Amino acid sequence: MRSPRPRLIAGLLLTPLLAGCFSSSGDDSSSGSGSGDGGRLSVALAFPPAESYSPYGQDAFDLSRLGVVEGLTRLDANGTAVPALAESWSSEQGGKSWVFTLRDAKFQDGSEVTAKAVASALTHAAAAEPAPAAISGVKLTAQAVGDDQVKVATAEADPVLPLRLTNPSLAVFSPKAYGKDGKVNPVGTATGPFEFTKITGDTAATLDRFDDYWGGRAQASGIDAKFVSDGTARANALRTGDVDIAEAVPVAQVASLEKATVHPINTARNTSLFLNTQAGVFKDAGLRAAAREAIDTSAVAKGVFEGYAEPAQGIYGPALTWASGKRTEPTGRAKATSPKGKSITIATYSDRPELPETAQVLQQQLQKAGFTVKLEVRTYARLESDLLAKKFDAAVVSRNMMLDTGDPVTVLASDFTCDGSYNLAFLCDKDVDRLVTAAGAESDPGKRQNAAMKAEAAILGTDAVIPLVHLKVVTGIDTAVKGAVLDPYEREFVGIGTRR
């Protein structure tokens, strides 16, 4: 065991990139040491685990929302990297390496969080296939420096590495979590305030409070989580008292809930139409342009989202207040050509009920423009593999553009570059790659934002993606619950101060 040492203030906090704040329901903060005297919480989440709770894909965010995992750093209210398992850090070699000093903490299996264990966890994440979105295109290595420091290095200088490490996909697990087959077992091996005690497939999970959590005992004694893809069913569960908190309440259900239980928050989430640029009809840039010209985003904002969204101005929405003043018009767009009845299939998922409705509106608009349009609607868990396998011409997808790191450049690298790990448009454009790479090299926050906006203009110029609306997300919270977390990054859901 390492000898006790005083806690340090983080040596470097990165400049905020998102304007907004965490808030909590009721008058209790979701941070700070809890008294540990609350009852269990029942929650309904929208997205069932699609990969058996693998931390290297989208399931990582379920682990984060349930308070199971954490990494070296976390995002605060302003999008700044602040201490989590690391209590301080500093850069070396012009940003090519960073040294993180660990706090005293324990894994849920009772073992100590050591530098060796942390370095091993990050090494496993870096070797994952495909790579977690937060480190897509980044060659990351980690090594222990003594008992309480970890050196994390990248092939190129990375000014936002502490932001990358906030991503739940880079969470730290104890050595026994890692199997020989490369899979990670998160049951009783993470470091968060709640630990799994039972997992029922992709439908439910039971969690108990982890009493040795370094940040203090959570006020709730545990969490009973249900994964409910149907949005109406989530709203009904809240209304009837079956759950205390319901994630992503459909806007069509808001009127049926008590006003005091409805908690909207501005987010960096967009709903967009991604066009398959490598196969099928939309390999033709002229037909992508025709699709863009056919779509009326205001009809989607008003008709589908009922005031909980606004027509998209680009990839970055109004929650990022710096974006509007730096936006430039896309250039180099192809001239629209006639669809002449060409048949396309648009895929989307029902976990967010507004998405099938959005797809229906787009179907009508595109058919009016001359396309023949079919829709494919599934749950996300049953859609993802085919979506990534290029089996559809287009996809209506909801995406928080700051979800991966809180950095505006990282999402461009993962979603729109040749080697991107979540490139639903399958875009591979040399100019886009060059501009995203240039943006990633900027260490000054203002210059980084400017470079990101130049890359945004180039991406929109390809018509690979058609941003539709910028969203507010509605969380349903029973009035008896205090301290539920309203997070614009959609990473936190239940905090140590959440209780009923």
PDB file of C-alpha atoms in Angstrom, residues 68 309 332 376 419:
ATOM      1  CA  VAL A  68     -19.671   2.481 -12.102  1.00  0.00           C
ATOM      2  CA  ALA A 309     -34.887  21.743 -30.714  1.00  0.00           C
ATOM      3  CA  GLY A 332     -16.851  23.336 -52.910  1.00  0.00           C
ATOM      4  CA  GLU A 376     -35.468   0.711 -41.586  1.00  0.00           C
ATOM      5  CA  ASP A 419      -9.594   6.373 -40.007  1.00  0.00           C
TER       6      ASP A 419
END
